[in-house]
mmCIF file with all atom_site columns, C-alpha atoms in Angstrom:
data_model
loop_
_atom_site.group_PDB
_atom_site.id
_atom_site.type_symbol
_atom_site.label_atom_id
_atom_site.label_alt_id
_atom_site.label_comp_id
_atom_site.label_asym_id
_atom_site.label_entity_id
_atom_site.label_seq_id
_atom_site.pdbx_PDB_ins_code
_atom_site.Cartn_x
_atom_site.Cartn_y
_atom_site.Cartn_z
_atom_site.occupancy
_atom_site.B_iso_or_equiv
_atom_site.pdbx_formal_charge
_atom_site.auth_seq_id
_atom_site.auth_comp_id
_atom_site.auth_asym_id
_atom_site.auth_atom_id
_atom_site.pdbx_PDB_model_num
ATOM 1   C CA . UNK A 1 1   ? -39.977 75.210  72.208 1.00 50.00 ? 1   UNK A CA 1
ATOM 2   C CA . UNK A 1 2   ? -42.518 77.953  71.663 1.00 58.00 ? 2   UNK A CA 1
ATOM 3   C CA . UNK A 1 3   ? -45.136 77.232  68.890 1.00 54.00 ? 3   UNK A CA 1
ATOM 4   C CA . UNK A 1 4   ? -46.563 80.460  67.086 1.00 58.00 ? 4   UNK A CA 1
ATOM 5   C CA . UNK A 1 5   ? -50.545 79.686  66.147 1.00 59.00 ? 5   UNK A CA 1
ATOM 6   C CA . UNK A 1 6   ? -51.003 80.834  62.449 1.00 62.00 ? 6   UNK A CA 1
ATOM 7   C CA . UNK A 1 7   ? -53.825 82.404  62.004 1.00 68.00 ? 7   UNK A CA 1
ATOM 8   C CA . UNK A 1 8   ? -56.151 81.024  58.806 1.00 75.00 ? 8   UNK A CA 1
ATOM 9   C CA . UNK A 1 9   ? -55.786 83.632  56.036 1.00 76.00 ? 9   UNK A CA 1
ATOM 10  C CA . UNK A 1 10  ? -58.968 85.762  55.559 1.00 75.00 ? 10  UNK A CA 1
ATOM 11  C CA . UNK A 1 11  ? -60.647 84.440  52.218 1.00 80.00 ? 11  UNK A CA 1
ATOM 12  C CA . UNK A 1 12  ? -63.336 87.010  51.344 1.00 72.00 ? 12  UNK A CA 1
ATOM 13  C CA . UNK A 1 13  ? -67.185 85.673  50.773 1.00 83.00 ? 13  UNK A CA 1
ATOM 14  C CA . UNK A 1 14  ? -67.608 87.019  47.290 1.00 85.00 ? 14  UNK A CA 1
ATOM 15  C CA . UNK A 1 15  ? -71.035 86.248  47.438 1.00 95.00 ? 15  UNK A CA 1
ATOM 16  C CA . UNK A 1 16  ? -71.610 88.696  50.528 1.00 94.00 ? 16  UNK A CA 1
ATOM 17  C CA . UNK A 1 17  ? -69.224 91.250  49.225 1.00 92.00 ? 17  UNK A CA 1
ATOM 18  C CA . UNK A 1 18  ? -71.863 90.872  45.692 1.00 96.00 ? 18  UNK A CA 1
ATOM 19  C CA . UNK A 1 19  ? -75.113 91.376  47.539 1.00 96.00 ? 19  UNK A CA 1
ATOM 20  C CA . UNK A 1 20  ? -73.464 94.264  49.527 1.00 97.00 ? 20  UNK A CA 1
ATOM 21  C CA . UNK A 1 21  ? -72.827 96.214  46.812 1.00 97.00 ? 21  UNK A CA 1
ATOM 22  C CA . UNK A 1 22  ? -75.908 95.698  45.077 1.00 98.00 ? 22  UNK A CA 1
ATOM 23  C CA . UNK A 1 23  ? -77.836 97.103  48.247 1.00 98.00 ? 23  UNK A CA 1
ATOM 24  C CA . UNK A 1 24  ? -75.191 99.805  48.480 1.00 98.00 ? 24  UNK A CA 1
ATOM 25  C CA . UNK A 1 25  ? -75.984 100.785 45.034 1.00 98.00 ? 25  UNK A CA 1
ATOM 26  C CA . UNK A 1 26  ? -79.535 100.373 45.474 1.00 97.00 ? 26  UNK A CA 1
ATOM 27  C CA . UNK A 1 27  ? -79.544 103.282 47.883 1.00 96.00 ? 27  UNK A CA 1
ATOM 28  C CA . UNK A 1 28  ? -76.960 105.388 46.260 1.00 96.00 ? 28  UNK A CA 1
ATOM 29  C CA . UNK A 1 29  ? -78.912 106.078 43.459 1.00 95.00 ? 29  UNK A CA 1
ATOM 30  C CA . UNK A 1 30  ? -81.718 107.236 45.395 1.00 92.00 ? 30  UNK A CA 1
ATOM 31  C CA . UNK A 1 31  ? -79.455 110.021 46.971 1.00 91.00 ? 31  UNK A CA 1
ATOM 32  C CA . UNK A 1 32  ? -78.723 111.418 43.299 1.00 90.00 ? 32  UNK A CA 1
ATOM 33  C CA . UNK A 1 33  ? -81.492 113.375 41.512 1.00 87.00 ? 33  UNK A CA 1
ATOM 34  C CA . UNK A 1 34  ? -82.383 112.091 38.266 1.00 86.00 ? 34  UNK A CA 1
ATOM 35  C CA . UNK A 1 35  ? -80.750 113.887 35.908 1.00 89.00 ? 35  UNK A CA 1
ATOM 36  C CA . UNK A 1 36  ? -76.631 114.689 37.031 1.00 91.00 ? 36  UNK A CA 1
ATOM 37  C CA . UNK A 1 37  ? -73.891 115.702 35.908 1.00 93.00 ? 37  UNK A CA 1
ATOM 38  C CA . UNK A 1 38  ? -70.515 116.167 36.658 1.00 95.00 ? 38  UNK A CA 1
ATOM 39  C CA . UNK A 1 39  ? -69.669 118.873 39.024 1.00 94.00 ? 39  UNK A CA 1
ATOM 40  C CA . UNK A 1 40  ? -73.346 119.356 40.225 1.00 94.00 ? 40  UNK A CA 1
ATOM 41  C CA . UNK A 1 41  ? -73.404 119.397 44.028 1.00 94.00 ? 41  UNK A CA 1
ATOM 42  C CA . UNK A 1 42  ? -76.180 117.582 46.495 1.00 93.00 ? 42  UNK A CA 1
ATOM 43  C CA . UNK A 1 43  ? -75.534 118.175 50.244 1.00 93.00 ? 43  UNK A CA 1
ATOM 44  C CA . UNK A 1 44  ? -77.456 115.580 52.629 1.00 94.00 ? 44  UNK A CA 1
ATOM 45  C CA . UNK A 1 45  ? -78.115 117.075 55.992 1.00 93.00 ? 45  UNK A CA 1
ATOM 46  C CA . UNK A 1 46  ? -78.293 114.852 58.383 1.00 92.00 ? 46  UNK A CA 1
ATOM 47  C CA . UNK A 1 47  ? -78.862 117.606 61.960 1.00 87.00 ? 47  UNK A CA 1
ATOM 48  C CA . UNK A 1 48  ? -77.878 121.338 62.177 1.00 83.00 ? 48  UNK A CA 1
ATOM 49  C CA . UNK A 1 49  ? -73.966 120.065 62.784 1.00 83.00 ? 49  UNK A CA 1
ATOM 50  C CA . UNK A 1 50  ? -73.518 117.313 60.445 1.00 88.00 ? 50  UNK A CA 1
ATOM 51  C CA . UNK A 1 51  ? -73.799 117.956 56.932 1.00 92.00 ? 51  UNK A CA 1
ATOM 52  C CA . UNK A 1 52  ? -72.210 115.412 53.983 1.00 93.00 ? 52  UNK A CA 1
ATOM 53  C CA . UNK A 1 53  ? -71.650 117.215 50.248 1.00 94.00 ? 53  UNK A CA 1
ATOM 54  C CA . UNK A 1 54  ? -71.900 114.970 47.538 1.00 95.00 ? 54  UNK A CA 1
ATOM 55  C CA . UNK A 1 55  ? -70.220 115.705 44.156 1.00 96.00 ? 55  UNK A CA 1
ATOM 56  C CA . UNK A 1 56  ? -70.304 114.237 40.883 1.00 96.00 ? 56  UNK A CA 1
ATOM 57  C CA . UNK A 1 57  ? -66.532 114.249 40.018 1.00 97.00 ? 57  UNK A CA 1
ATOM 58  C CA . UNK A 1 58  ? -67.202 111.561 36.750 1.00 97.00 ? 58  UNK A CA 1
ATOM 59  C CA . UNK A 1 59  ? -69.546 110.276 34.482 1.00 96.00 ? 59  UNK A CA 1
ATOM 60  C CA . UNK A 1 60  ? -68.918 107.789 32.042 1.00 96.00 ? 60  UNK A CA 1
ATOM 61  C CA . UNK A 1 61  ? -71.415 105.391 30.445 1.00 94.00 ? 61  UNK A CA 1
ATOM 62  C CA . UNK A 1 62  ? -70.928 102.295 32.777 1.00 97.00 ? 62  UNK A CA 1
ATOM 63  C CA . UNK A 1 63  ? -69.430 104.290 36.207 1.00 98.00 ? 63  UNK A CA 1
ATOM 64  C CA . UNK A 1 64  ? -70.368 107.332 37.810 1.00 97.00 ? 64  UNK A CA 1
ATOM 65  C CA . UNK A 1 65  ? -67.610 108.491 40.745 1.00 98.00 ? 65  UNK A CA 1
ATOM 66  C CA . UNK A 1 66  ? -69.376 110.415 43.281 1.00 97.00 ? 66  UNK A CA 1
ATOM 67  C CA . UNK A 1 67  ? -66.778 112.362 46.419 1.00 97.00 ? 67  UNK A CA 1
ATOM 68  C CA . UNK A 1 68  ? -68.514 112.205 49.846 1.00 96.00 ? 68  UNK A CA 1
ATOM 69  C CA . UNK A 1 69  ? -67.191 114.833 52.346 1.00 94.00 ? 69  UNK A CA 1
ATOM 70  C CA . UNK A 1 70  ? -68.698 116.248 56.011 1.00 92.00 ? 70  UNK A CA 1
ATOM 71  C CA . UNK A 1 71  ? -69.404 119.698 56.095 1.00 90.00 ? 71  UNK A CA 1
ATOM 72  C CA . UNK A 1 72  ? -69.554 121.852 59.023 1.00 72.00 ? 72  UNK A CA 1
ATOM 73  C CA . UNK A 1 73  ? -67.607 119.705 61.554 1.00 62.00 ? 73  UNK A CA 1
ATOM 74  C CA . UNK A 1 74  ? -64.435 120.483 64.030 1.00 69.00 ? 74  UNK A CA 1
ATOM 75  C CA . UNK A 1 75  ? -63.958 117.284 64.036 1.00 64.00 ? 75  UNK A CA 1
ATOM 76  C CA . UNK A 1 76  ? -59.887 116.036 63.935 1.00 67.00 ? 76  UNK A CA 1
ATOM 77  C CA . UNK A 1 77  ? -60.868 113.438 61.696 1.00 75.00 ? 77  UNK A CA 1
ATOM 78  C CA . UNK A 1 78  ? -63.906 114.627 58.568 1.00 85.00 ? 78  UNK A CA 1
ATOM 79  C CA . UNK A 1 79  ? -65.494 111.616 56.472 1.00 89.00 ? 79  UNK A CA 1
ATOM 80  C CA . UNK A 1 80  ? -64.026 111.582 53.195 1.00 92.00 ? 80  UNK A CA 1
ATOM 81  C CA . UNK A 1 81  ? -64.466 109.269 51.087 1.00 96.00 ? 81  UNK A CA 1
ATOM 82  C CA . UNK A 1 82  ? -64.881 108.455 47.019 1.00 97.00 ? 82  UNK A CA 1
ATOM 83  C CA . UNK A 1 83  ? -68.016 106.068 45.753 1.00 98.00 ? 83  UNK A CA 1
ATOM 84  C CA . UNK A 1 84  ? -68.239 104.104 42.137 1.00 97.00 ? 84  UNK A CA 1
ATOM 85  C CA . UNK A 1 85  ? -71.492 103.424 40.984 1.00 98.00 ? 85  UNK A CA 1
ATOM 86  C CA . UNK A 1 86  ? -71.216 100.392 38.691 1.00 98.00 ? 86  UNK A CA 1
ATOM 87  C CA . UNK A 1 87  ? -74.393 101.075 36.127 1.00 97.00 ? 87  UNK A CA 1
ATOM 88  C CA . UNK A 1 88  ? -74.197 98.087  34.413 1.00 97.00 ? 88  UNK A CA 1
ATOM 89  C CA . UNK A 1 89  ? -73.496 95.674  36.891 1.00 97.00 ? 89  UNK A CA 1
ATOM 90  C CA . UNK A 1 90  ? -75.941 97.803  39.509 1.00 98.00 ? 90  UNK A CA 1
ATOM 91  C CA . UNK A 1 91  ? -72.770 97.815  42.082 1.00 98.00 ? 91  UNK A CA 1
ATOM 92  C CA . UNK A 1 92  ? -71.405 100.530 44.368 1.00 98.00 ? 92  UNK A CA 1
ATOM 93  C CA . UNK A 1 93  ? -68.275 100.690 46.377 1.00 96.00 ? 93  UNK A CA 1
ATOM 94  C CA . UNK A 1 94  ? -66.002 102.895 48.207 1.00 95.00 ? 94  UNK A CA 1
ATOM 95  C CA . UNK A 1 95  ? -62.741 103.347 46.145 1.00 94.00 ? 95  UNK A CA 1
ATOM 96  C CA . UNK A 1 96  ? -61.070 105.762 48.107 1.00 91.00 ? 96  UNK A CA 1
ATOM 97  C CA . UNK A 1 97  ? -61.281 106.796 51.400 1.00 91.00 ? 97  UNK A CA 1
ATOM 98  C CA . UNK A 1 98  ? -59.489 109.157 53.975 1.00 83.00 ? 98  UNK A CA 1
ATOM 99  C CA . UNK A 1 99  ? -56.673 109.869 50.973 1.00 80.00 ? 99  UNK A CA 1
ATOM 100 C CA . UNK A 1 100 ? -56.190 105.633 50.670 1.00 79.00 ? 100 UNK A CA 1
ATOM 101 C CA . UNK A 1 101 ? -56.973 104.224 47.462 1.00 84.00 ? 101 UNK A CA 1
ATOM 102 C CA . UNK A 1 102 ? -57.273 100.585 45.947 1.00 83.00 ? 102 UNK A CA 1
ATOM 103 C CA . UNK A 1 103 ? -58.332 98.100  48.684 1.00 81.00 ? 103 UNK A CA 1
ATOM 104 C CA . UNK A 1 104 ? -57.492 94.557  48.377 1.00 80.00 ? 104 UNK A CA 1
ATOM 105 C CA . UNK A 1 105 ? -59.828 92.210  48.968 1.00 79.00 ? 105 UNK A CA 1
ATOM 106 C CA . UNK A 1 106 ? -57.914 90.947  52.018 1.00 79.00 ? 106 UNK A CA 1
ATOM 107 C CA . UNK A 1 107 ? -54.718 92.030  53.541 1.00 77.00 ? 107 UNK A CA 1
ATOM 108 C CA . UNK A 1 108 ? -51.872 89.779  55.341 1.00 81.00 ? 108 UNK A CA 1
ATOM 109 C CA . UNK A 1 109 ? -50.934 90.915  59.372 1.00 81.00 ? 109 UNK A CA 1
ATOM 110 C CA . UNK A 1 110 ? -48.907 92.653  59.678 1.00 84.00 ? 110 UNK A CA 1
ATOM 111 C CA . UNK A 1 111 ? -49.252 95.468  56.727 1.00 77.00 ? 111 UNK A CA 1
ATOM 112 C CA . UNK A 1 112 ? -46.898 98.581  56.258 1.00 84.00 ? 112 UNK A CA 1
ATOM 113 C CA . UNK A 1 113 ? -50.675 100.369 56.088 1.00 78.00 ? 113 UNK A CA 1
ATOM 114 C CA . UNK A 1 114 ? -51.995 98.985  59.267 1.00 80.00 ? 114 UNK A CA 1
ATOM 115 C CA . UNK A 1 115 ? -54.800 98.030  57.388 1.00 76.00 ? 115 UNK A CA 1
ATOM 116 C CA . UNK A 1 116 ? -57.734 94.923  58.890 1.00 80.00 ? 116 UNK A CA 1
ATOM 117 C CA . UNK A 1 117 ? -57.752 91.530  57.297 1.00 81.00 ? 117 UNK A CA 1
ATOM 118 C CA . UNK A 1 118 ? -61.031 92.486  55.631 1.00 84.00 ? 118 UNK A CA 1
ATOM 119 C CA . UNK A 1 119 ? -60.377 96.196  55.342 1.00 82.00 ? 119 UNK A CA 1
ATOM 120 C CA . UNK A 1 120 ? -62.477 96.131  51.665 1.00 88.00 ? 120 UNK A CA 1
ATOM 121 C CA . UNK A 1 121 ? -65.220 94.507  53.364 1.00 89.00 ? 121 UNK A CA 1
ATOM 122 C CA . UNK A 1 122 ? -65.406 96.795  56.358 1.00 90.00 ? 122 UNK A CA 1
ATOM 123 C CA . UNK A 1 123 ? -65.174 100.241 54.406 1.00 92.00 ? 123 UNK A CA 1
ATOM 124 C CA . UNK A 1 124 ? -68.011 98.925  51.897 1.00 94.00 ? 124 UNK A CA 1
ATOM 125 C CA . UNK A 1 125 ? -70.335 98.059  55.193 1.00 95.00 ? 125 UNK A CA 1
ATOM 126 C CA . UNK A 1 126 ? -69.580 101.485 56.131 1.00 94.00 ? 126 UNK A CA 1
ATOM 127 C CA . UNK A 1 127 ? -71.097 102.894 53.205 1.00 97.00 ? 127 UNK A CA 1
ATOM 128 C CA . UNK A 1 128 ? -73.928 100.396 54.117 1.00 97.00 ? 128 UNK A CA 1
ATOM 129 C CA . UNK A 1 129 ? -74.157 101.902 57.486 1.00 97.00 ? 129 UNK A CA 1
ATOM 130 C CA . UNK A 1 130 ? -73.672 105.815 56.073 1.00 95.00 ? 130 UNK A CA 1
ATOM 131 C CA . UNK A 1 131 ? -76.321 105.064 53.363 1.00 97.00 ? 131 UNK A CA 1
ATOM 132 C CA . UNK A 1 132 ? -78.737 103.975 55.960 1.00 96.00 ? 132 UNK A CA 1
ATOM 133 C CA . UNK A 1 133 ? -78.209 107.028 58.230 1.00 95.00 ? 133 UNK A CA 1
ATOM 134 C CA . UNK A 1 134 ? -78.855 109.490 55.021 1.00 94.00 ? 134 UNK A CA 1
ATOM 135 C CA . UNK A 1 135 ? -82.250 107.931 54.624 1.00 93.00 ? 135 UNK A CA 1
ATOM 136 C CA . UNK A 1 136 ? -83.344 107.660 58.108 1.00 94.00 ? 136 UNK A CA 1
ATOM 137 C CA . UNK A 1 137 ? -82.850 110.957 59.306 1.00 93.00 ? 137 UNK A CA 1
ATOM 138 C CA . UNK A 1 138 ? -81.225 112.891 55.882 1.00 91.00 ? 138 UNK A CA 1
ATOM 139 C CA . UNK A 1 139 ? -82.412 115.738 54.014 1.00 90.00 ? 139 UNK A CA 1
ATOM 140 C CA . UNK A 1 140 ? -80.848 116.807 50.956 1.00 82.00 ? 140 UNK A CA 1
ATOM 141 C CA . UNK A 1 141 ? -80.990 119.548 48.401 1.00 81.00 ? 141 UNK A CA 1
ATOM 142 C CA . UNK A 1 142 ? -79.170 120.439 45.332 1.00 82.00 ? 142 UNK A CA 1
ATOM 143 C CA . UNK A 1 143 ? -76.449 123.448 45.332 1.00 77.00 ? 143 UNK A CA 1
ATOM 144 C CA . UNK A 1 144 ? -76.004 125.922 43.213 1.00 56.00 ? 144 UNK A CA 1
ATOM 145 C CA . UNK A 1 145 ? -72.821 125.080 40.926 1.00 54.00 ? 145 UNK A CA 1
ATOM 146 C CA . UNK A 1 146 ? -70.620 128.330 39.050 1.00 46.00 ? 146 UNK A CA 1
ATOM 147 C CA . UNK A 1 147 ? -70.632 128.275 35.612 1.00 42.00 ? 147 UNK A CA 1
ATOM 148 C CA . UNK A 1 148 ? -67.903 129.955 33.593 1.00 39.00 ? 148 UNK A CA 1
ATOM 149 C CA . UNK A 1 149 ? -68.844 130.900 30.374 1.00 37.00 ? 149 UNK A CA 1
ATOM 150 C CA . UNK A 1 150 ? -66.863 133.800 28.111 1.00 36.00 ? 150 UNK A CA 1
ATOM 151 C CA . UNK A 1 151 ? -64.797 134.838 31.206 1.00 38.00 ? 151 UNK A CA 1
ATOM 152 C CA . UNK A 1 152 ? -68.031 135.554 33.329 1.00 36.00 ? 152 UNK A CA 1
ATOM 153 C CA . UNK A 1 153 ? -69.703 133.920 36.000 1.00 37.00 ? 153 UNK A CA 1
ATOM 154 C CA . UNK A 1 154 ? -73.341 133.049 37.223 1.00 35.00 ? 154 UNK A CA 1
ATOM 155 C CA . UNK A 1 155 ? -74.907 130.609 39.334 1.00 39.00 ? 155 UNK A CA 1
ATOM 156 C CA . UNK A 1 156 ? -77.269 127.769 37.924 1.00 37.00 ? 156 UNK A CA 1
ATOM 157 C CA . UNK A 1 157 ? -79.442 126.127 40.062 1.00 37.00 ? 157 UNK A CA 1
ATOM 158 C CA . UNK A 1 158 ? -80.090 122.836 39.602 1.00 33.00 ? 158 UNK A CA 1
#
């Protein structure tokens, strides 16, 4: 008789996942200028062939939504991915990433999506990781964003 070892289901440390964000969001916010606004464009350069634009695709009073996405790259595979900046509760997470949306806080094996026990967890230390890497060796600067105004358009630089 063969005996199939369950694994223990993967219970997420809330706690950990907490303090994550908080750093997460702690350094997001220094990537953004002061004032923002939605639209407005920041790319963070990290060497001549890696390049990350940052846009502002929401604002609302208690969330901000900023789109991360490489630049420059002939890579198979570009970074893409969505943040939420949780204002009120100082928080930031990835809520999107490579076109996947909604991560669960833990996942049971096997999963149509292929996705890792801890798949929430591992995509928010990413943006740990990525948020470190813009500040060690990142420089960033604000693009230009078009304006349409009566039919016509001009560039604002912000």
């Amino acid at each position: 008789m063969q005996f199939q070892q369950r694994r223990k289901k993967y219970v997420p440390d809330l706690r950990e996942m907490q303090s994550l964000a908080e750093r997460n969001y702690a350094a997001a916010i220094g990537l953004l200028p002061a004032q923002y606004e939605v639209g407005q464009t920041r790319q963070v350069s990290i060497h001549d062939s890696l390049t990350f634009e940052l846009k502002v695709l929401t604002d609302a009073p208690y969330t901000t939504d900023i789109q991360v996405e490489q630049q420059q790259s002939r890579a198979l595979l570009q970074t893409r991915f969505v943040m939420r900046l949780y204002h009120d509760m100082q928080l930031a997470e990835i809520i999107s990433s490579q076109g996947l949306e909604r991560f669960a806080a833990s996942y049971e094996q096997p999963n149509p999506h292929m996705h890792q026990r801890d798949e929430r967890r591992q995509i928010n230390h990413f943006l740990a990781d990525w948020l470190k890497l813009c500040f060690q060796r990142g420089r960033w600067h604000d693009v230009s964003i078009a304006t349409h105004h009566s039919g016509l358009q001009f560039q604002v630089k912000r």
